[in-house]
Coordinates of C-alpha atoms in Angstrom, one line a residue:
X1 CA 118.3 78.5 145.2
X2 CA 118.6 77.2 141.4
X3 CA 114.7 78.1 140.5
X4 CA 116.5 81.0 138.7
X5 CA 114.2 82.3 135.6
X6 CA 115.1 84.7 132.4
X7 CA 114.8 88.0 133.2
X8 CA 111.8 89.8 133.2
X9 CA 111.1 90.4 128.9
X10 CA 114.6 88.3 128.5
X11 CA 114.2 84.7 126.4
X12 CA 115.7 81.9 126.5
X13 CA 116.0 79.8 122.8
X14 CA 115.4 76.4 123.8
X15 CA 116.0 73.9 120.5
X16 CA 112.6 74.3 119.3
X17 CA 112.5 77.8 119.7
X18 CA 116.2 78.3 117.9
X19 CA 114.9 76.1 114.6
X20 CA 112.4 79.4 114.3
X21 CA 114.2 81.6 114.3
X22 CA 117.3 80.0 112.5
X23 CA 114.7 79.5 109.7
X24 CA 113.8 83.1 110.2
X25 CA 117.2 84.6 109.8
X26 CA 117.8 82.0 106.7
X27 CA 114.6 83.1 104.8
X28 CA 116.1 86.9 105.0
X29 CA 119.5 86.1 103.8
X30 CA 118.6 84.1 101.3
X31 CA 116.0 87.1 100.4
X32 CA 118.8 90.3 100.8
X33 CA 121.4 88.3 99.0
X34 CA 119.8 88.2 96.6
X35 CA 118.8 91.5 96.2
X36 CA 122.2 92.7 96.5
X37 CA 122.7 93.0 100.2
X38 CA 125.3 92.8 101.6
X39 CA 125.5 91.6 105.4
X40 CA 127.2 93.5 108.7
X41 CA 127.6 93.6 112.2
X42 CA 128.5 96.4 114.7
X43 CA 128.9 96.0 118.9
X44 CA 126.0 95.6 120.6
X45 CA 127.0 98.3 123.2
X46 CA 127.8 102.0 122.0
X47 CA 128.2 105.6 123.7
X48 CA 125.4 106.4 124.8
X49 CA 125.8 110.0 123.1
X50 CA 125.3 107.9 119.4
X51 CA 121.1 107.3 120.8
X52 CA 120.6 110.9 122.5
X53 CA 122.0 112.8 119.5
X54 CA 119.4 110.9 117.3
X55 CA 116.6 110.6 119.2
X56 CA 117.0 113.2 122.2
X57 CA 117.4 112.9 126.0
X58 CA 113.9 111.4 126.5
X59 CA 115.3 108.0 125.5
X60 CA 117.4 106.9 128.2
X61 CA 114.5 106.4 129.7
X62 CA 114.2 103.0 127.5
X63 CA 117.6 102.1 127.0
X64 CA 119.9 99.6 129.3
X65 CA 122.9 102.4 130.5
X66 CA 125.4 102.8 132.1
X67 CA 129.1 104.2 133.4
X68 CA 131.5 101.6 132.3
X69 CA 134.8 101.3 134.2
X70 CA 136.7 103.6 132.1
X71 CA 134.0 106.2 132.9
X72 CA 132.3 106.8 129.8
X73 CA 128.6 106.5 129.2
X74 CA 127.6 103.6 126.9
X75 CA 124.1 101.8 126.0
X76 CA 123.2 98.4 124.4
X77 CA 121.7 99.3 121.6
X78 CA 118.0 99.4 121.1
X79 CA 117.7 99.6 117.6
X80 CA 120.8 99.6 114.5
X81 CA 119.7 102.8 112.3
X82 CA 122.4 104.5 114.7
X83 CA 125.3 102.2 114.2
X84 CA 125.3 101.2 110.7
X85 CA 124.9 105.0 109.8
X86 CA 128.5 105.7 112.4
X87 CA 129.8 102.9 110.3
X88 CA 128.3 104.1 107.0
X89 CA 129.5 107.5 108.2
X90 CA 133.2 107.2 108.5
X91 CA 133.9 105.6 105.7
X92 CA 131.3 106.6 102.8
X93 CA 133.5 108.3 100.7
X94 CA 135.5 105.0 100.2
X95 CA 132.6 102.4 99.7
X96 CA 130.6 102.6 96.4
X97 CA 127.5 103.8 96.1
X98 CA 124.6 102.5 96.3
X99 CA 125.6 101.4 99.3
X100 CA 122.5 98.1 100.4
X101 CA 123.1 96.4 103.5
X102 CA 121.5 94.3 105.6
X103 CA 121.7 92.4 109.3
X104 CA 120.8 90.9 112.1
X105 CA 121.5 91.5 115.5
X106 CA 119.6 91.2 119.4
X107 CA 118.7 94.4 120.5
X108 CA 117.6 95.7 124.3
X109 CA 114.8 98.4 125.4
X110 CA 113.8 98.7 128.9
X111 CA 110.5 99.5 128.6
X112 CA 107.5 97.8 130.3
X113 CA 107.1 93.9 128.3
X114 CA 103.8 93.5 126.6
X115 CA 102.7 91.1 123.8
X116 CA 104.3 91.8 120.6
X117 CA 107.0 93.7 122.8
X118 CA 109.9 92.7 124.6
X119 CA 113.0 93.8 126.0
X120 CA 115.1 92.0 124.3
X121 CA 114.9 90.6 120.5
X122 CA 116.1 90.2 117.5
X123 CA 115.2 92.9 114.5
X124 CA 116.1 92.0 110.8
X125 CA 117.1 95.4 108.9
X126 CA 117.6 96.3 105.5
X127 CA 118.7 99.7 104.6
X128 CA 120.5 101.9 101.1
X129 CA 123.2 104.9 101.5
X130 CA 123.6 107.0 98.6
X131 CA 120.2 106.7 96.3
X132 CA 118.3 110.0 96.4
X133 CA 116.3 108.4 94.2
X134 CA 112.2 106.5 94.6
X135 CA 114.3 103.4 93.3
X136 CA 115.8 102.7 97.2
X137 CA 112.4 103.4 98.1
X138 CA 111.5 100.6 96.3
X139 CA 113.8 98.2 96.4
X140 CA 113.3 98.6 100.3
X141 CA 109.5 98.3 100.2
X142 CA 110.0 95.1 97.4
X143 CA 112.3 93.4 99.4
X144 CA 110.5 93.2 102.7
X145 CA 107.1 92.1 100.3
X146 CA 109.7 89.4 99.3
X147 CA 110.3 88.3 102.3
X148 CA 106.8 88.3 104.1
X149 CA 106.2 86.1 100.0
X150 CA 108.8 83.8 100.5
X151 CA 107.8 83.2 104.8
X152 CA 103.7 81.7 103.0
X153 CA 102.5 84.8 104.0
X154 CA 99.4 86.1 102.2
X155 CA 97.3 87.9 104.5
X156 CA 99.6 91.4 104.7
X157 CA 99.6 95.4 103.1
X158 CA 102.4 97.2 103.8
X159 CA 100.7 100.6 104.1
X160 CA 102.3 103.5 103.1
X161 CA 102.3 107.3 102.7
X162 CA 104.4 109.9 102.3
X163 CA 105.9 112.6 105.8
X164 CA 106.8 115.1 102.8
X165 CA 103.6 115.4 101.7
X166 CA 102.0 115.7 105.2
X167 CA 104.4 118.3 106.0
X168 CA 104.1 120.8 102.7
X169 CA 99.9 120.4 103.3
X170 CA 100.4 121.9 107.2
X171 CA 103.0 124.4 105.0
X172 CA 100.2 125.2 102.6
X173 CA 97.8 125.3 105.3
X174 CA 100.0 127.7 107.3
X175 CA 100.7 125.4 110.4
X176 CA 104.9 127.2 111.5
X177 CA 108.0 125.6 110.9
X178 CA 108.6 124.6 114.8
X179 CA 104.4 123.2 115.0
X180 CA 105.0 120.6 112.4
X181 CA 107.1 117.4 114.2
X182 CA 104.4 118.5 116.7
X183 CA 101.8 117.8 114.7
X184 CA 103.0 114.7 113.4
X185 CA 103.2 113.4 116.4
X186 CA 99.5 113.7 117.5
X187 CA 99.0 112.2 113.4
X188 CA 100.6 109.3 114.3
X189 CA 98.9 108.6 117.4
X190 CA 95.5 109.7 116.2
X191 CA 95.2 106.1 114.4
X192 CA 95.2 104.4 118.6
X193 CA 92.8 107.0 119.7
X194 CA 90.3 107.9 121.0
X195 CA 89.1 111.1 117.9
X196 CA 88.6 113.7 120.7
X197 CA 91.9 112.8 122.4
X198 CA 93.1 114.2 118.9
X199 CA 90.9 116.9 118.8
X200 CA 91.9 118.1 121.7
X201 CA 95.9 117.9 121.0
X202 CA 95.3 120.1 118.0
X203 CA 93.3 122.7 120.1
X204 CA 96.0 123.0 122.9
X205 CA 99.0 122.9 119.9
X206 CA 97.7 125.4 118.3
X207 CA 93.9 126.2 118.5
X208 CA 93.5 129.3 115.7
X209 CA 93.9 126.3 113.4
X210 CA 93.2 123.3 115.2
X211 CA 89.1 122.2 113.7
X212 CA 89.7 123.4 110.0
X213 CA 92.8 121.0 110.4
X214 CA 91.4 118.5 112.8
X215 CA 88.3 117.8 109.4
X216 CA 91.2 118.2 107.2
X217 CA 93.9 115.5 108.9
X218 CA 90.0 113.8 109.2
X219 CA 89.4 113.5 105.2
X220 CA 93.9 112.9 104.3
X221 CA 93.4 109.5 106.3
X222 CA 90.2 108.2 104.4
X223 CA 92.6 108.7 100.8
X224 CA 93.9 105.2 99.4
X225 CA 94.4 106.4 96.5
X226 CA 96.2 108.7 93.8
X227 CA 92.8 110.1 92.4
X228 CA 91.3 110.7 96.5
X229 CA 94.6 112.7 96.6
X230 CA 93.6 114.6 93.5
X231 CA 90.4 115.3 94.5
X232 CA 91.1 115.8 98.0
X233 CA 93.7 118.2 97.1
X234 CA 91.2 120.2 94.2
X235 CA 88.5 120.3 97.2
X236 CA 91.1 122.1 100.0
X237 CA 92.2 124.5 97.2
X238 CA 96.1 123.0 97.3
X239 CA 96.4 121.6 93.6
X240 CA 98.2 124.3 93.0
X241 CA 100.4 124.0 95.2
X242 CA 104.2 123.6 93.4
X243 CA 105.4 121.8 96.5
X244 CA 102.5 118.7 97.0
X245 CA 102.5 118.4 93.2
X246 CA 106.3 117.1 92.9
X247 CA 104.8 114.9 96.3
X248 CA 102.4 113.4 94.2
X249 CA 104.4 113.4 90.8
X250 CA 107.2 111.5 93.1
X251 CA 104.3 108.6 94.8
X252 CA 103.2 108.5 91.5
X253 CA 106.5 107.2 90.7
X254 CA 107.3 105.0 93.1
X255 CA 103.8 103.0 92.1
X256 CA 105.2 102.7 89.3
X257 CA 108.1 101.1 90.2
X258 CA 106.1 98.7 92.4
X259 CA 104.1 97.3 89.7
X260 CA 107.2 96.8 87.8
X261 CA 108.1 94.4 90.8
X262 CA 104.9 92.7 91.0
X263 CA 104.8 94.0 94.8
X264 CA 101.7 96.7 94.1
X265 CA 98.4 94.0 95.3
X266 CA 100.2 94.0 98.6
X267 CA 100.4 98.3 99.2
X268 CA 97.8 100.5 99.8
X269 CA 98.1 104.5 100.1
X270 CA 97.6 105.4 103.9
X271 CA 98.0 108.7 105.2
X272 CA 97.6 107.7 108.9
X273 CA 101.1 106.5 108.6
X274 CA 103.7 108.7 109.9
X275 CA 105.9 107.0 112.3
X276 CA 106.6 108.8 115.3
X277 CA 110.4 108.8 114.8
X278 CA 111.0 112.9 114.0
X279 CA 113.8 111.5 111.3
X280 CA 111.7 110.5 109.2
X281 CA 111.9 112.4 105.4
X282 CA 110.0 110.8 102.8
X283 CA 108.3 108.2 102.2
X284 CA 107.1 106.0 105.0
X285 CA 105.5 102.6 105.2
X286 CA 104.8 99.8 107.6
X287 CA 103.4 96.5 107.2
X288 CA 100.6 94.9 109.2
X289 CA 98.4 91.9 108.4
X290 CA 95.4 92.5 106.4
X291 CA 92.8 92.5 109.6
X292 CA 95.5 95.1 111.5
X293 CA 94.8 92.2 114.3
X294 CA 98.2 92.8 115.7
X295 CA 101.4 95.5 115.8
X296 CA 103.4 96.1 112.8
X297 CA 104.7 93.6 111.4
X298 CA 107.9 95.9 110.1
X299 CA 108.6 99.4 109.0
X300 CA 110.7 102.0 107.6
X301 CA 111.2 104.8 105.5
X302 CA 113.6 107.4 104.2
X303 CA 116.1 109.5 106.0
X304 CA 118.1 111.8 104.4
X305 CA 119.0 114.2 107.2
X306 CA 120.3 111.9 110.2
X307 CA 123.9 111.5 109.2
X308 CA 124.3 115.4 109.2
X309 CA 122.7 115.7 112.5
X310 CA 125.4 112.9 114.0
X311 CA 128.0 114.5 112.3
X312 CA 128.6 113.2 109.1
X313 CA 127.8 114.8 105.9
X314 CA 124.4 114.5 103.5
X315 CA 124.0 110.6 103.6
X316 CA 121.0 110.1 101.5
X317 CA 119.2 107.0 103.3
X318 CA 116.7 104.8 103.5
X319 CA 115.6 101.6 105.5
X320 CA 113.6 99.2 107.0
X321 CA 113.1 97.1 109.3
X322 CA 110.9 93.8 110.9
X323 CA 110.9 92.5 114.5
X324 CA 111.3 88.7 115.2
X325 CA 108.5 88.6 118.3
X326 CA 106.1 90.4 116.4
X327 CA 106.6 88.5 113.3
X328 CA 106.4 85.1 114.6
X329 CA 103.1 85.6 116.6
X330 CA 101.8 86.4 113.2
X331 CA 103.4 83.2 111.2
X332 CA 101.5 80.8 114.6
X333 CA 98.5 82.3 114.3
X334 CA 98.6 81.6 109.9
X335 CA 100.0 78.4 110.9
X336 CA 102.7 79.2 109.1
X337 CA 105.5 78.0 111.5
X338 CA 108.6 75.8 110.5
X339 CA 108.3 71.6 111.3
X340 CA 110.4 72.3 114.4
X341 CA 109.8 67.9 115.4
X342 CA 112.4 67.3 112.1
X343 CA 114.9 65.3 113.3
X344 CA 118.6 63.9 112.4
X345 CA 118.6 62.5 109.1
X346 CA 120.3 58.8 110.8
X347 CA 120.7 57.3 113.7
X348 CA 123.6 54.7 113.9
X349 CA 122.7 51.3 115.5
X350 CA 125.4 48.5 116.1
X351 CA 126.7 45.7 118.3
X352 CA 129.4 46.7 120.3
X353 CA 131.8 44.7 118.7
X354 CA 131.5 46.4 115.9
X355 CA 131.4 50.5 117.0
X356 CA 135.1 51.1 115.1
X357 CA 133.0 50.8 112.2
X358 CA 130.2 52.0 113.4
X359 CA 131.5 55.3 113.8
X360 CA 134.0 55.6 111.1
X361 CA 130.6 55.3 109.6
X362 CA 128.8 58.1 111.3
X363 CA 131.8 60.2 110.5
X364 CA 131.9 59.3 106.6
X365 CA 127.8 60.8 106.8
X366 CA 128.5 64.1 108.8
X367 CA 131.3 64.8 106.5
X368 CA 128.5 64.6 103.5
X369 CA 126.4 66.8 105.6
X370 CA 124.2 64.9 107.3
X371 CA 123.1 64.8 111.1
X372 CA 123.7 61.6 112.8
X373 CA 124.8 60.5 116.1
X374 CA 124.6 57.5 118.0
X375 CA 124.1 56.0 121.8
X376 CA 127.0 56.7 123.2
X377 CA 126.4 54.0 126.1
X378 CA 126.2 49.9 125.8
X379 CA 122.4 49.4 124.8
X380 CA 121.2 46.9 122.5
X381 CA 119.1 46.8 119.1
X382 CA 115.7 47.3 120.7
X383 CA 116.7 50.3 122.9
X384 CA 119.0 52.0 120.3
X385 CA 115.8 52.4 118.0
X386 CA 113.6 53.7 120.5
X387 CA 116.9 56.5 120.7
X388 CA 116.1 56.4 117.3
X389 CA 112.4 56.9 117.6
X390 CA 112.9 59.0 120.0
X391 CA 115.0 61.2 118.5
X392 CA 112.7 61.4 115.1
X393 CA 115.7 60.0 112.8
X394 CA 115.0 59.6 109.1
X395 CA 117.1 55.8 109.2
X396 CA 118.3 54.0 110.9
X397 CA 121.7 53.0 109.9
X398 CA 122.6 49.3 111.0
X399 CA 126.8 48.8 111.8
X400 CA 126.2 44.8 113.3
X401 CA 129.0 41.8 113.0
X402 CA 127.0 40.5 109.7
X403 CA 126.8 44.2 108.2
X404 CA 131.1 44.6 108.7
X405 CA 132.2 41.1 107.4
X406 CA 129.7 42.2 104.1
X407 CA 130.9 45.0 103.6
X408 CA 128.0 46.5 104.0
X409 CA 125.2 48.7 105.2
X410 CA 121.8 48.0 106.5
X411 CA 119.7 51.3 105.9
X412 CA 116.2 51.5 107.4
X413 CA 113.8 53.8 106.4
X414 CA 112.1 54.5 109.9
X415 CA 109.3 56.1 108.4
X416 CA 108.3 53.0 106.1
X417 CA 110.1 50.8 107.5
X418 CA 111.5 49.3 104.1
X419 CA 115.2 48.3 104.7
X420 CA 118.0 47.0 102.4
X421 CA 121.8 46.6 101.9
X422 CA 124.0 48.9 100.3
X423 CA 127.9 49.4 100.1
X424 CA 129.0 52.3 101.7
X425 CA 129.9 54.5 98.8
X426 CA 126.2 54.2 97.6
X427 CA 125.0 55.3 100.8
X428 CA 125.1 58.9 100.4
X429 CA 122.6 59.0 97.2
X430 CA 120.1 56.4 98.4
X431 CA 119.8 58.6 101.6
X432 CA 119.4 62.0 99.2
X433 CA 116.5 59.7 97.4
X434 CA 115.0 58.6 100.6
X435 CA 115.5 62.8 101.6
X436 CA 113.4 64.1 98.6
X437 CA 110.2 61.6 99.7

């Protein structure tokens, strides 16, 4: 007994790991609020139907779901999108548009744990509702890029595609409407599968179009600029399609806005990005390290029809999410994780006869925003200094009989070993000077 471990795919966050998570949360909050986003939260437990309405009954196998004591079918949320659409849908007419919300929350998926994917994970979610122009898409993409840059990441790229352009292309090619989503799913998987498997999947779904479509898909996936795209359209006799040309114009506009935001150097056009979820309706994107050596760091896109699918009115929407597991792995690989060894600002060292005086000093420093600790046991000065070093304190604040009589504090810099006497009311300013070094 007693040798308990976390459940498979779940994590304990010891202080070192919690500092890393807090660092990510602080960076996300600061960046998102600078873009005018507001933070929200929602219950971790939702009606099971909310998730099956969005993704179909097949998602049930990926959920932690059960029947509660009231006989209701419920599930731990696997993602935030259904919950935020529920919240927005219920109050859409009462909220000023556009609605720019973000969220930091733990989510749960019952799937096989593997590198970069766990059963319990944090996601940073960002959504804009009530705006159907590409400015909203550009805002979301720019926000994701800013977060990556604020984390000091450089070796990443945002791979942008357009599901509507894919749909327009398939429609112009003669593909039946019922085959659109299955073909998009095949395209989405093609990057991770053997080309022959992709070809066989197309042959099974639409044998009369498969060979020609397979070649066209391969060609479209090599397009990485608007010029390349126009050349592809000419070569495949699709230049005159009004629907396709409208999507090309929107793509050009999106890239222009991203250029204005100084984000274009982190962006590449990549039509191999389709996103597997069927509810996406426009531009989609995923963020990868440029070496493509890990899972996607982030992903998102436009989903204008999801609110209606969940029983609400039509609500234009675009969003994105960043997962903590893959992001931390990538930051660690690049040596960009924060220093988790930083300890206390101050450790108060005192003679036992001065404990009351030391506690008053401790309280004063804490009230001025410093992290401060002391020994709860009666220890010698040497052992208290050892405790200060063990706690990785920046300063020792010494409160002995000499200091009590002089009504001054001895401050010792535990890095430079410099010592100085100063009045209590000067201590805060001196500590700030030391912090700035």
